[in-house]
PDB file of N, CA and C in Angstrom:
ATOM      1  N   UNK A   1      26.760 -87.489-210.393  1.00 51.00           N
ATOM      2  CA  UNK A   1      27.439 -86.861-210.877  1.00 51.00           C
ATOM      3  C   UNK A   1      27.641 -85.269-211.014  1.00 51.00           C
ATOM      4  N   UNK A   2      26.429 -84.779-212.094  1.00 52.00           N
ATOM      5  CA  UNK A   2      26.261 -83.613-212.814  1.00 52.00           C
ATOM      6  C   UNK A   2      25.735 -82.968-211.734  1.00 52.00           C
ATOM      7  N   UNK A   3      25.039 -82.928-210.617  1.00 51.00           N
ATOM      8  CA  UNK A   3      24.546 -82.241-209.674  1.00 51.00           C
ATOM      9  C   UNK A   3      25.762 -81.963-208.371  1.00 51.00           C
ATOM     10  N   UNK A   4      26.612 -82.656-208.585  1.00 54.00           N
ATOM     11  CA  UNK A   4      27.634 -82.422-207.971  1.00 54.00           C
ATOM     12  C   UNK A   4      29.056 -81.157-208.201  1.00 54.00           C
ATOM     13  N   UNK A   5      28.785 -81.520-209.522  1.00 51.00           N
ATOM     14  CA  UNK A   5      29.488 -80.702-210.608  1.00 51.00           C
ATOM     15  C   UNK A   5      29.116 -79.283-210.332  1.00 51.00           C
ATOM     16  N   UNK A   6      27.891 -79.248-210.484  1.00 53.00           N
ATOM     17  CA  UNK A   6      26.964 -77.901-210.681  1.00 53.00           C
ATOM     18  C   UNK A   6      26.807 -76.925-209.383  1.00 53.00           C
ATOM     19  N   UNK A   7      26.941 -77.940-208.406  1.00 50.00           N
ATOM     20  CA  UNK A   7      27.279 -77.410-206.782  1.00 50.00           C
ATOM     21  C   UNK A   7      28.488 -76.947-206.159  1.00 50.00           C
ATOM     22  N   UNK A   8      29.563 -77.581-207.234  1.00 54.00           N
ATOM     23  CA  UNK A   8      30.899 -77.314-207.104  1.00 54.00           C
ATOM     24  C   UNK A   8      31.083 -75.671-207.716  1.00 54.00           C
ATOM     25  N   UNK A   9      30.476 -75.877-208.843  1.00 53.00           N
ATOM     26  CA  UNK A   9      30.705 -74.398-209.441  1.00 53.00           C
ATOM     27  C   UNK A   9      29.566 -73.238-209.188  1.00 53.00           C
ATOM     28  N   UNK A  10      28.638 -73.730-208.834  1.00 53.00           N
ATOM     29  CA  UNK A  10      28.216 -72.336-207.772  1.00 53.00           C
ATOM     30  C   UNK A  10      28.519 -72.341-206.976  1.00 53.00           C
ATOM     31  N   UNK A  11      29.259 -72.667-205.870  1.00 56.00           N
ATOM     32  CA  UNK A  11      30.032 -72.785-204.597  1.00 56.00           C
ATOM     33  C   UNK A  11      31.543 -71.451-204.931  1.00 56.00           C
ATOM     34  N   UNK A  12      31.969 -72.164-206.360  1.00 55.00           N
ATOM     35  CA  UNK A  12      33.297 -71.495-207.082  1.00 55.00           C
ATOM     36  C   UNK A  12      32.551 -69.900-207.615  1.00 55.00           C
ATOM     37  N   UNK A  13      31.282 -69.536-208.072  1.00 57.00           N
ATOM     38  CA  UNK A  13      31.036 -68.557-208.633  1.00 57.00           C
ATOM     39  C   UNK A  13      30.700 -67.978-207.381  1.00 57.00           C
ATOM     40  N   UNK A  14      29.803 -68.170-206.482  1.00 55.00           N
ATOM     41  CA  UNK A  14      29.789 -67.574-204.861  1.00 55.00           C
ATOM     42  C   UNK A  14      30.643 -67.006-204.290  1.00 55.00           C
ATOM     43  N   UNK A  15      31.781 -67.430-204.133  1.00 58.00           N
ATOM     44  CA  UNK A  15      32.944 -67.422-203.350  1.00 58.00           C
ATOM     45  C   UNK A  15      33.736 -65.823-204.452  1.00 58.00           C
ATOM     46  N   UNK A  16      33.489 -65.747-205.917  1.00 55.00           N
ATOM     47  CA  UNK A  16      33.837 -64.693-205.793  1.00 55.00           C
ATOM     48  C   UNK A  16      33.401 -63.583-205.983  1.00 55.00           C
ATOM     49  N   UNK A  17      31.836 -63.237-205.123  1.00 54.00           N
ATOM     50  CA  UNK A  17      31.058 -62.619-205.188  1.00 54.00           C
ATOM     51  C   UNK A  17      31.281 -61.532-203.518  1.00 54.00           C
ATOM     52  N   UNK A  18      31.846 -60.538-203.085  1.00 51.00           N
ATOM     53  CA  UNK A  18      31.797 -60.181-201.578  1.00 51.00           C
ATOM     54  C   UNK A  18      30.576 -60.089-201.103  1.00 51.00           C
ATOM     55  N   UNK A  19      30.960 -61.102-199.697  1.00 51.00           N
ATOM     56  CA  UNK A  19      29.475 -60.690-198.984  1.00 51.00           C
ATOM     57  C   UNK A  19      29.641 -59.504-198.274  1.00 51.00           C
ATOM     58  N   UNK A  20      28.138 -58.623-198.302  1.00 47.00           N
ATOM     59  CA  UNK A  20      28.104 -57.347-197.780  1.00 47.00           C
ATOM     60  C   UNK A  20      28.030 -57.362-196.312  1.00 47.00           C
ATOM     61  N   UNK A  21      28.691 -55.937-195.644  1.00 45.00           N
ATOM     62  CA  UNK A  21      28.643 -56.579-194.039  1.00 45.00           C
ATOM     63  C   UNK A  21      28.802 -55.051-193.819  1.00 45.00           C
ATOM     64  N   UNK A  22      27.749 -54.914-192.796  1.00 44.00           N
ATOM     65  CA  UNK A  22      27.213 -53.322-191.990  1.00 44.00           C
ATOM     66  C   UNK A  22      28.711 -52.945-191.599  1.00 44.00           C
ATOM     67  N   UNK A  23      28.849 -51.865-192.237  1.00 41.00           N
ATOM     68  CA  UNK A  23      29.956 -50.429-191.330  1.00 41.00           C
ATOM     69  C   UNK A  23      31.110 -51.049-192.379  1.00 41.00           C
ATOM     70  N   UNK A  24      31.238 -51.818-193.739  1.00 41.00           N
ATOM     71  CA  UNK A  24      32.389 -52.300-194.325  1.00 41.00           C
ATOM     72  C   UNK A  24      32.121 -51.377-195.262  1.00 41.00           C
ATOM     73  N   UNK A  25      33.428 -51.341-196.248  1.00 48.00           N
ATOM     74  CA  UNK A  25      33.244 -50.844-197.385  1.00 48.00           C
ATOM     75  C   UNK A  25      32.309 -51.911-198.777  1.00 48.00           C
ATOM     76  N   UNK A  26      31.712 -51.523-199.750  1.00 57.00           N
ATOM     77  CA  UNK A  26      30.994 -52.510-199.831  1.00 57.00           C
ATOM     78  C   UNK A  26      31.704 -52.541-201.386  1.00 57.00           C
ATOM     79  N   UNK A  27      32.411 -54.189-201.952  1.00 76.00           N
ATOM     80  CA  UNK A  27      32.733 -53.730-203.229  1.00 76.00           C
ATOM     81  C   UNK A  27      31.756 -54.283-203.993  1.00 76.00           C
ATOM     82  N   UNK A  28      32.049 -54.160-205.598  1.00 86.00           N
ATOM     83  CA  UNK A  28      30.429 -54.497-206.195  1.00 86.00           C
ATOM     84  C   UNK A  28      31.391 -55.549-207.076  1.00 86.00           C
ATOM     85  N   UNK A  29      30.713 -57.115-207.056  1.00 91.00           N
ATOM     86  CA  UNK A  29      31.634 -57.855-207.760  1.00 91.00           C
ATOM     87  C   UNK A  29      30.792 -57.815-209.296  1.00 91.00           C
ATOM     88  N   UNK A  30      32.022 -57.985-210.399  1.00 93.00           N
ATOM     89  CA  UNK A  30      31.237 -57.927-211.760  1.00 93.00           C
ATOM     90  C   UNK A  30      30.787 -58.849-212.264  1.00 93.00           C
ATOM     91  N   UNK A  31      29.572 -58.695-212.593  1.00 92.00           N
ATOM     92  CA  UNK A  31      28.629 -59.680-213.278  1.00 92.00           C
ATOM     93  C   UNK A  31      28.387 -59.797-214.537  1.00 92.00           C
ATOM     94  N   UNK A  32      28.164 -60.825-215.677  1.00 90.00           N
ATOM     95  CA  UNK A  32      27.903 -60.246-216.975  1.00 90.00           C
ATOM     96  C   UNK A  32      26.513 -61.665-216.992  1.00 90.00           C
ATOM     97  N   UNK A  33      25.286 -61.377-217.472  1.00 90.00           N
ATOM     98  CA  UNK A  33      24.481 -61.909-217.779  1.00 90.00           C
ATOM     99  C   UNK A  33      24.365 -62.449-219.525  1.00 90.00           C
ATOM    100  N   UNK A  34      23.933 -63.478-219.759  1.00 87.00           N
ATOM    101  CA  UNK A  34      24.331 -64.462-220.273  1.00 87.00           C
ATOM    102  C   UNK A  34      22.810 -65.034-220.612  1.00 87.00           C
ATOM    103  N   UNK A  35      22.635 -65.141-222.345  1.00 82.00           N
ATOM    104  CA  UNK A  35      21.424 -65.805-222.679  1.00 82.00           C
ATOM    105  C   UNK A  35      21.402 -67.292-223.141  1.00 82.00           C
ATOM    106  N   UNK A  36      23.114 -67.750-222.987  1.00 75.00           N
ATOM    107  CA  UNK A  36      23.563 -68.864-223.469  1.00 75.00           C
ATOM    108  C   UNK A  36      23.003 -69.949-222.231  1.00 75.00           C
ATOM    109  N   UNK A  37      22.933 -71.498-222.253  1.00 68.00           N
ATOM    110  CA  UNK A  37      22.725 -72.364-221.918  1.00 68.00           C
ATOM    111  C   UNK A  37      24.048 -73.163-221.525  1.00 68.00           C
ATOM    112  N   UNK A  38      24.811 -73.040-222.522  1.00 71.00           N
ATOM    113  CA  UNK A  38      26.305 -73.665-222.828  1.00 71.00           C
ATOM    114  C   UNK A  38      27.202 -73.068-222.077  1.00 71.00           C
ATOM    115  N   UNK A  39      28.017 -73.822-221.158  1.00 70.00           N
ATOM    116  CA  UNK A  39      29.119 -73.348-220.442  1.00 70.00           C
ATOM    117  C   UNK A  39      28.727 -73.722-218.896  1.00 70.00           C
ATOM    118  N   UNK A  40      29.055 -72.609-218.403  1.00 73.00           N
ATOM    119  CA  UNK A  40      29.073 -72.573-216.570  1.00 73.00           C
ATOM    120  C   UNK A  40      28.256 -71.463-216.233  1.00 73.00           C
ATOM    121  N   UNK A  41      27.753 -70.565-216.659  1.00 85.00           N
ATOM    122  CA  UNK A  41      26.874 -69.659-215.686  1.00 85.00           C
ATOM    123  C   UNK A  41      26.106 -70.228-214.676  1.00 85.00           C
ATOM    124  N   UNK A  42      25.716 -69.498-214.237  1.00 92.00           N
ATOM    125  CA  UNK A  42      24.892 -69.684-212.878  1.00 92.00           C
ATOM    126  C   UNK A  42      23.554 -69.201-212.978  1.00 92.00           C
ATOM    127  N   UNK A  43      22.840 -70.297-213.178  1.00 93.00           N
ATOM    128  CA  UNK A  43      21.050 -70.493-213.242  1.00 93.00           C
ATOM    129  C   UNK A  43      20.648 -69.258-212.304  1.00 93.00           C
ATOM    130  N   UNK A  44      19.620 -68.080-212.394  1.00 95.00           N
ATOM    131  CA  UNK A  44      19.414 -67.471-211.409  1.00 95.00           C
ATOM    132  C   UNK A  44      17.939 -66.827-211.695  1.00 95.00           C
ATOM    133  N   UNK A  45      17.273 -67.216-210.266  1.00 95.00           N
ATOM    134  CA  UNK A  45      15.925 -66.489-210.801  1.00 95.00           C
ATOM    135  C   UNK A  45      15.348 -65.253-209.748  1.00 95.00           C
ATOM    136  N   UNK A  46      15.040 -64.443-210.469  1.00 94.00           N
ATOM    137  CA  UNK A  46      14.463 -63.125-209.293  1.00 94.00           C
ATOM    138  C   UNK A  46      13.703 -63.158-208.982  1.00 94.00           C
ATOM    139  N   UNK A  47      13.171 -63.539-207.721  1.00 95.00           N
ATOM    140  CA  UNK A  47      11.890 -63.652-206.919  1.00 95.00           C
ATOM    141  C   UNK A  47      11.193 -62.178-206.280  1.00 95.00           C
ATOM    142  N   UNK A  48      10.155 -62.295-206.324  1.00 94.00           N
ATOM    143  CA  UNK A  48       9.505 -61.132-205.832  1.00 94.00           C
ATOM    144  C   UNK A  48       9.361 -60.619-205.107  1.00 94.00           C
ATOM    145  N   UNK A  49       9.497 -61.848-204.040  1.00 95.00           N
ATOM    146  CA  UNK A  49       9.399 -61.908-202.468  1.00 95.00           C
ATOM    147  C   UNK A  49      10.594 -62.228-201.548  1.00 95.00           C
ATOM    148  N   UNK A  50      11.227 -61.084-201.012  1.00 95.00           N
ATOM    149  CA  UNK A  50      12.158 -61.952-200.287  1.00 95.00           C
ATOM    150  C   UNK A  50      12.275 -63.401-199.588  1.00 95.00           C
ATOM    151  N   UNK A  51      11.011 -63.943-198.868  1.00 96.00           N
ATOM    152  CA  UNK A  51      10.881 -64.675-198.278  1.00 96.00           C
ATOM    153  C   UNK A  51      11.052 -66.192-199.268  1.00 96.00           C
ATOM    154  N   UNK A  52      11.081 -66.014-200.547  1.00 95.00           N
ATOM    155  CA  UNK A  52      11.091 -67.001-201.673  1.00 95.00           C
ATOM    156  C   UNK A  52      12.229 -67.141-202.138  1.00 95.00           C
ATOM    157  N   UNK A  53      13.621 -66.407-201.465  1.00 96.00           N
ATOM    158  CA  UNK A  53      14.852 -66.105-202.268  1.00 96.00           C
ATOM    159  C   UNK A  53      16.039 -66.743-201.324  1.00 96.00           C
ATOM    160  N   UNK A  54      16.981 -67.592-201.752  1.00 96.00           N
ATOM    161  CA  UNK A  54      17.747 -67.807-201.237  1.00 96.00           C
ATOM    162  C   UNK A  54      18.659 -66.563-200.624  1.00 96.00           C
ATOM    163  N   UNK A  55      19.404 -65.989-201.071  1.00 96.00           N
ATOM    164  CA  UNK A  55      20.056 -64.593-201.166  1.00 96.00           C
ATOM    165  C   UNK A  55      19.307 -63.391-201.454  1.00 96.00           C
ATOM    166  N   UNK A  56      19.535 -62.202-200.966  1.00 96.00           N
ATOM    167  CA  UNK A  56      19.371 -61.000-201.305  1.00 96.00           C
ATOM    168  C   UNK A  56      20.545 -60.284-201.622  1.00 96.00           C
ATOM    169  N   UNK A  57      20.469 -59.780-202.946  1.00 95.00           N
ATOM    170  CA  UNK A  57      21.185 -58.857-203.699  1.00 95.00           C
ATOM    171  C   UNK A  57      21.144 -57.592-203.908  1.00 95.00           C
ATOM    172  N   UNK A  58      22.219 -56.392-204.186  1.00 94.00           N
ATOM    173  CA  UNK A  58      21.620 -55.000-204.600  1.00 94.00           C
ATOM    174  C   UNK A  58      23.330 -55.154-206.051  1.00 94.00           C
ATOM    175  N   UNK A  59      22.098 -54.174-206.806  1.00 93.00           N
ATOM    176  CA  UNK A  59      23.081 -53.931-208.172  1.00 93.00           C
ATOM    177  C   UNK A  59      23.223 -52.398-207.619  1.00 93.00           C
ATOM    178  N   UNK A  60      24.496 -51.993-207.709  1.00 92.00           N
ATOM    179  CA  UNK A  60      25.576 -50.802-207.482  1.00 92.00           C
ATOM    180  C   UNK A  60      25.294 -50.198-208.760  1.00 92.00           C
ATOM    181  N   UNK A  61      25.494 -50.866-210.144  1.00 91.00           N
ATOM    182  CA  UNK A  61      25.306 -50.196-211.238  1.00 91.00           C
ATOM    183  C   UNK A  61      26.055 -50.629-212.512  1.00 91.00           C
ATOM    184  N   UNK A  62      26.690 -50.412-213.367  1.00 92.00           N
ATOM    185  CA  UNK A  62      26.983 -50.679-214.594  1.00 92.00           C
ATOM    186  C   UNK A  62      28.766 -50.887-214.009  1.00 92.00           C
ATOM    187  N   UNK A  63      29.441 -51.707-214.491  1.00 91.00           N
ATOM    188  CA  UNK A  63      31.039 -51.788-214.326  1.00 91.00           C
ATOM    189  C   UNK A  63      31.064 -52.711-215.761  1.00 91.00           C
ATOM    190  N   UNK A  64      31.016 -51.659-216.827  1.00 84.00           N
ATOM    191  CA  UNK A  64      31.299 -52.579-218.453  1.00 84.00           C
ATOM    192  C   UNK A  64      32.579 -52.466-218.568  1.00 84.00           C
ATOM    193  N   UNK A  65      34.046 -52.085-217.742  1.00 84.00           N
ATOM    194  CA  UNK A  65      34.831 -52.408-218.006  1.00 84.00           C
ATOM    195  C   UNK A  65      35.968 -53.732-217.151  1.00 84.00           C
ATOM    196  N   UNK A  66      34.923 -54.131-216.411  1.00 85.00           N
ATOM    197  CA  UNK A  66      35.137 -54.764-215.184  1.00 85.00           C
ATOM    198  C   UNK A  66      36.209 -56.257-216.028  1.00 85.00           C
ATOM    199  N   UNK A  67      36.904 -56.924-215.373  1.00 87.00           N
ATOM    200  CA  UNK A  67      37.711 -58.051-216.012  1.00 87.00           C
ATOM    201  C   UNK A  67      37.404 -59.314-215.228  1.00 87.00           C
ATOM    202  N   UNK A  68      36.918 -60.312-215.950  1.00 88.00           N
ATOM    203  CA  UNK A  68      36.537 -61.428-215.151  1.00 88.00           C
ATOM    204  C   UNK A  68      35.517 -61.577-214.701  1.00 88.00           C
ATOM    205  N   UNK A  69      34.061 -60.880-215.028  1.00 91.00           N
ATOM    206  CA  UNK A  69      33.302 -61.089-214.575  1.00 91.00           C
ATOM    207  C   UNK A  69      33.167 -62.634-214.249  1.00 91.00           C
ATOM    208  N   UNK A  70      31.492 -62.901-213.393  1.00 91.00           N
ATOM    209  CA  UNK A  70      31.083 -63.978-213.238  1.00 91.00           C
ATOM    210  C   UNK A  70      29.817 -64.184-214.158  1.00 91.00           C
ATOM    211  N   UNK A  71      29.500 -65.112-214.095  1.00 92.00           N
ATOM    212  CA  UNK A  71      28.507 -64.916-215.825  1.00 92.00           C
ATOM    213  C   UNK A  71      27.043 -65.665-215.119  1.00 92.00           C
ATOM    214  N   UNK A  72      25.933 -65.080-215.170  1.00 94.00           N
ATOM    215  CA  UNK A  72      24.703 -65.507-214.866  1.00 94.00           C
ATOM    216  C   UNK A  72      24.044 -65.919-216.145  1.00 94.00           C
ATOM    217  N   UNK A  73      22.898 -66.696-215.881  1.00 93.00           N
ATOM    218  CA  UNK A  73      21.770 -66.770-216.389  1.00 93.00           C
ATOM    219  C   UNK A  73      20.487 -66.487-215.714  1.00 93.00           C
ATOM    220  N   UNK A  74      19.509 -65.849-216.334  1.00 92.00           N
ATOM    221  CA  UNK A  74      18.434 -65.555-215.742  1.00 92.00           C
ATOM    222  C   UNK A  74      17.189 -66.521-215.945  1.00 92.00           C
ATOM    223  N   UNK A  75      16.382 -66.894-215.569  1.00 92.00           N
ATOM    224  CA  UNK A  75      15.726 -68.204-215.948  1.00 92.00           C
ATOM    225  C   UNK A  75      14.621 -67.143-214.818  1.00 92.00           C
ATOM    226  N   UNK A  76      13.164 -68.063-215.503  1.00 92.00           N
ATOM    227  CA  UNK A  76      12.418 -67.631-214.682  1.00 92.00           C
ATOM    228  C   UNK A  76      11.338 -68.475-213.442  1.00 92.00           C
ATOM    229  N   UNK A  77      11.834 -69.528-213.534  1.00 93.00           N
ATOM    230  CA  UNK A  77      11.277 -70.479-212.647  1.00 93.00           C
ATOM    231  C   UNK A  77      12.129 -70.791-211.571  1.00 93.00           C
ATOM    232  N   UNK A  78      12.098 -70.674-210.196  1.00 95.00           N
ATOM    233  CA  UNK A  78      12.568 -71.238-209.408  1.00 95.00           C
ATOM    234  C   UNK A  78      13.470 -72.958-209.202  1.00 95.00           C
ATOM    235  N   UNK A  79      12.115 -73.618-209.930  1.00 94.00           N
ATOM    236  CA  UNK A  79      12.811 -75.094-209.657  1.00 94.00           C
ATOM    237  C   UNK A  79      13.777 -74.981-211.262  1.00 94.00           C
ATOM    238  N   UNK A  80      14.303 -74.343-211.758  1.00 92.00           N
ATOM    239  CA  UNK A  80      15.461 -74.039-212.685  1.00 92.00           C
ATOM    240  C   UNK A  80      16.540 -73.523-212.865  1.00 92.00           C
ATOM    241  N   UNK A  81      16.425 -72.591-211.610  1.00 94.00           N
ATOM    242  CA  UNK A  81      17.545 -72.192-210.924  1.00 94.00           C
ATOM    243  C   UNK A  81      18.290 -73.006-210.011  1.00 94.00           C
ATOM    244  N   UNK A  82      20.016 -72.377-210.004  1.00 94.00           N
ATOM    245  CA  UNK A  82      20.239 -73.044-208.845  1.00 94.00           C
ATOM    246  C   UNK A  82      20.729 -71.569-207.991  1.00 94.00           C
ATOM    247  N   UNK A  83      20.197 -70.572-208.262  1.00 96.00           N
ATOM    248  CA  UNK A  83      20.332 -69.613-206.851  1.00 96.00           C
ATOM    249  C   UNK A  83      19.148 -69.132-207.252  1.00 96.00           C
ATOM    250  N   UNK A  84      18.216 -69.013-206.027  1.00 96.00           N
ATOM    251  CA  UNK A  84      16.919 -67.693-206.324  1.00 96.00           C
ATOM    252  C   UNK A  84      17.479 -66.116-205.598  1.00 96.00           C
ATOM    253  N   UNK A  85      17.533 -65.405-206.162  1.00 96.00           N
ATOM    254  CA  UNK A  85      17.690 -64.176-205.032  1.00 96.00           C
ATOM    255  C   UNK A  85      16.525 -63.185-204.962  1.00 96.00           C
ATOM    256  N   UNK A  86      16.544 -62.017-204.479  1.00 96.00           N
ATOM    257  CA  UNK A  86      15.696 -61.172-204.042  1.00 96.00           C
ATOM    258  C   UNK A  86      16.672 -59.755-204.237  1.00 96.00           C
ATOM    259  N   UNK A  87      16.223 -58.925-205.319  1.00 94.00           N
ATOM    260  CA  UNK A  87      16.376 -57.651-205.271  1.00 94.00           C
ATOM    261  C   UNK A  87      15.992 -56.367-204.384  1.00 94.00           C
ATOM    262  N   UNK A  88      17.458 -55.712-203.702  1.00 94.00           N
ATOM    263  CA  UNK A  88      16.911 -54.696-202.715  1.00 94.00           C
ATOM    264  C   UNK A  88      17.708 -53.550-203.458  1.00 94.00           C
ATOM    265  N   UNK A  89      16.978 -52.334-202.902  1.00 93.00           N
ATOM    266  CA  UNK A  89      17.653 -51.165-202.742  1.00 93.00           C
ATOM    267  C   UNK A  89      18.796 -50.737-202.005  1.00 93.00           C
ATOM    268  N   UNK A  90      18.700 -51.587-200.718  1.00 92.00           N
ATOM    269  CA  UNK A  90      19.600 -50.936-200.062  1.00 92.00           C
ATOM    270  C   UNK A  90      20.371 -51.646-199.346  1.00 92.00           C
ATOM    271  N   UNK A  91      22.116 -51.654-200.024  1.00 92.00           N
ATOM    272  CA  UNK A  91      23.210 -52.508-200.065  1.00 92.00           C
ATOM    273  C   UNK A  91      23.538 -53.104-198.487  1.00 92.00           C
ATOM    274  N   UNK A  92      23.091 -52.110-197.625  1.00 92.00           N
ATOM    275  CA  UNK A  92      23.537 -52.773-196.008  1.00 92.00           C
ATOM    276  C   UNK A  92      22.459 -53.878-196.139  1.00 92.00           C
ATOM    277  N   UNK A  93      21.566 -54.344-196.362  1.00 93.00           N
ATOM    278  CA  UNK A  93      20.594 -55.525-196.241  1.00 93.00           C
ATOM    279  C   UNK A  93      21.093 -56.570-197.292  1.00 93.00           C
ATOM    280  N   UNK A  94      21.892 -56.061-198.093  1.00 94.00           N
ATOM    281  CA  UNK A  94      21.840 -57.474-199.371  1.00 94.00           C
ATOM    282  C   UNK A  94      23.156 -58.592-198.596  1.00 94.00           C
ATOM    283  N   UNK A  95      23.478 -59.153-199.259  1.00 94.00           N
ATOM    284  CA  UNK A  95      24.041 -60.228-199.176  1.00 94.00           C
ATOM    285  C   UNK A  95      25.288 -60.162-199.789  1.00 94.00           C
ATOM    286  N   UNK A  96      25.095 -60.120-201.266  1.00 94.00           N
ATOM    287  CA  UNK A  96      25.876 -59.722-202.535  1.00 94.00           C
ATOM    288  C   UNK A  96      25.738 -58.354-202.870  1.00 94.00           C
ATOM    289  N   UNK A  97      26.765 -57.136-203.504  1.00 95.00           N
ATOM    290  CA  UNK A  97      26.468 -56.237-203.854  1.00 95.00           C
ATOM    291  C   UNK A  97      27.422 -56.715-205.180  1.00 95.00           C
ATOM    292  N   UNK A  98      26.690 -56.114-206.937  1.00 95.00           N
ATOM    293  CA  UNK A  98      27.092 -56.930-207.696  1.00 95.00           C
ATOM    294  C   UNK A  98      27.083 -55.565-208.489  1.00 95.00           C
ATOM    295  N   UNK A  99      27.607 -55.601-209.488  1.00 94.00           N
ATOM    296  CA  UNK A  99      27.797 -54.287-210.913  1.00 94.00           C
ATOM    297  C   UNK A  99      27.674 -55.099-212.010  1.00 94.00           C
ATOM    298  N   UNK A 100      26.972 -54.704-212.970  1.00 94.00           N
ATOM    299  CA  UNK A 100      26.952 -55.285-214.323  1.00 94.00           C
ATOM    300  C   UNK A 100      27.319 -55.150-215.626  1.00 94.00           C
ATOM    301  N   UNK A 101      28.002 -55.673-216.283  1.00 94.00           N
ATOM    302  CA  UNK A 101      28.887 -54.986-217.293  1.00 94.00           C
ATOM    303  C   UNK A 101      28.224 -54.761-218.962  1.00 94.00           C
ATOM    304  N   UNK A 102      27.127 -56.131-218.287  1.00 92.00           N
ATOM    305  CA  UNK A 102      25.946 -55.463-219.291  1.00 92.00           C
ATOM    306  C   UNK A 102      24.689 -54.980-218.946  1.00 92.00           C
ATOM    307  N   UNK A 103      24.087 -54.002-218.044  1.00 90.00           N
ATOM    308  CA  UNK A 103      23.148 -53.757-217.951  1.00 90.00           C
ATOM    309  C   UNK A 103      22.070 -53.899-218.722  1.00 90.00           C
ATOM    310  N   UNK A 104      22.096 -53.921-220.003  1.00 89.00           N
ATOM    311  CA  UNK A 104      20.819 -53.588-221.102  1.00 89.00           C
ATOM    312  C   UNK A 104      20.030 -55.495-220.666  1.00 89.00           C
ATOM    313  N   UNK A 105      21.173 -56.552-220.472  1.00 87.00           N
ATOM    314  CA  UNK A 105      20.589 -57.709-220.291  1.00 87.00           C
ATOM    315  C   UNK A 105      19.920 -57.928-219.302  1.00 87.00           C
ATOM    316  N   UNK A 106      19.496 -56.824-218.055  1.00 84.00           N
ATOM    317  CA  UNK A 106      18.966 -57.005-216.795  1.00 84.00           C
ATOM    318  C   UNK A 106      17.693 -56.624-216.864  1.00 84.00           C
ATOM    319  N   UNK A 107      16.961 -57.176-216.329  1.00 77.00           N
ATOM    320  CA  UNK A 107      15.719 -56.548-216.575  1.00 77.00           C
ATOM    321  C   UNK A 107      15.010 -55.435-215.752  1.00 77.00           C
ATOM    322  N   UNK A 108      15.611 -55.329-214.553  1.00 59.00           N
ATOM    323  CA  UNK A 108      14.994 -53.967-213.625  1.00 59.00           C
ATOM    324  C   UNK A 108      16.049 -52.791-214.126  1.00 59.00           C
ATOM    325  N   UNK A 109      17.046 -53.138-214.899  1.00 40.00           N
ATOM    326  CA  UNK A 109      17.675 -51.912-215.441  1.00 40.00           C
ATOM    327  C   UNK A 109      16.793 -50.609-216.785  1.00 40.00           C
ATOM    328  N   UNK A 110      15.958 -51.553-217.032  1.00 36.00           N
ATOM    329  CA  UNK A 110      15.197 -51.342-217.950  1.00 36.00           C
ATOM    330  C   UNK A 110      14.036 -50.242-217.798  1.00 36.00           C
ATOM    331  N   UNK A 111      13.939 -50.155-216.319  1.00 30.00           N
ATOM    332  CA  UNK A 111      13.048 -49.422-215.800  1.00 30.00           C
ATOM    333  C   UNK A 111      13.203 -47.951-215.818  1.00 30.00           C
TER     334      UNK A 111
END
């Protein structure tokens, strides 16, 4: 029952993120990174190799004033994640383009 709820929540959150399409205007979905395991944040693991990931994301930048962002929690291990992602610099190759409401919480934003 809990797994069914988590999968339903996963699909609900993913439906909020627009899929990137070549030649189309790419809109960035706002995302907030949280450290809390309470509530409904989506557990995401950033993978170092594209072959290990379920989806490819592009981070377009910061969007601190965005309303109603999707909440994600970063986890270190793929086994603990609801979704594994690979980050790309090329938005045309991404499944999802996101912007971060709190970019300091995102590991790659510190580089």
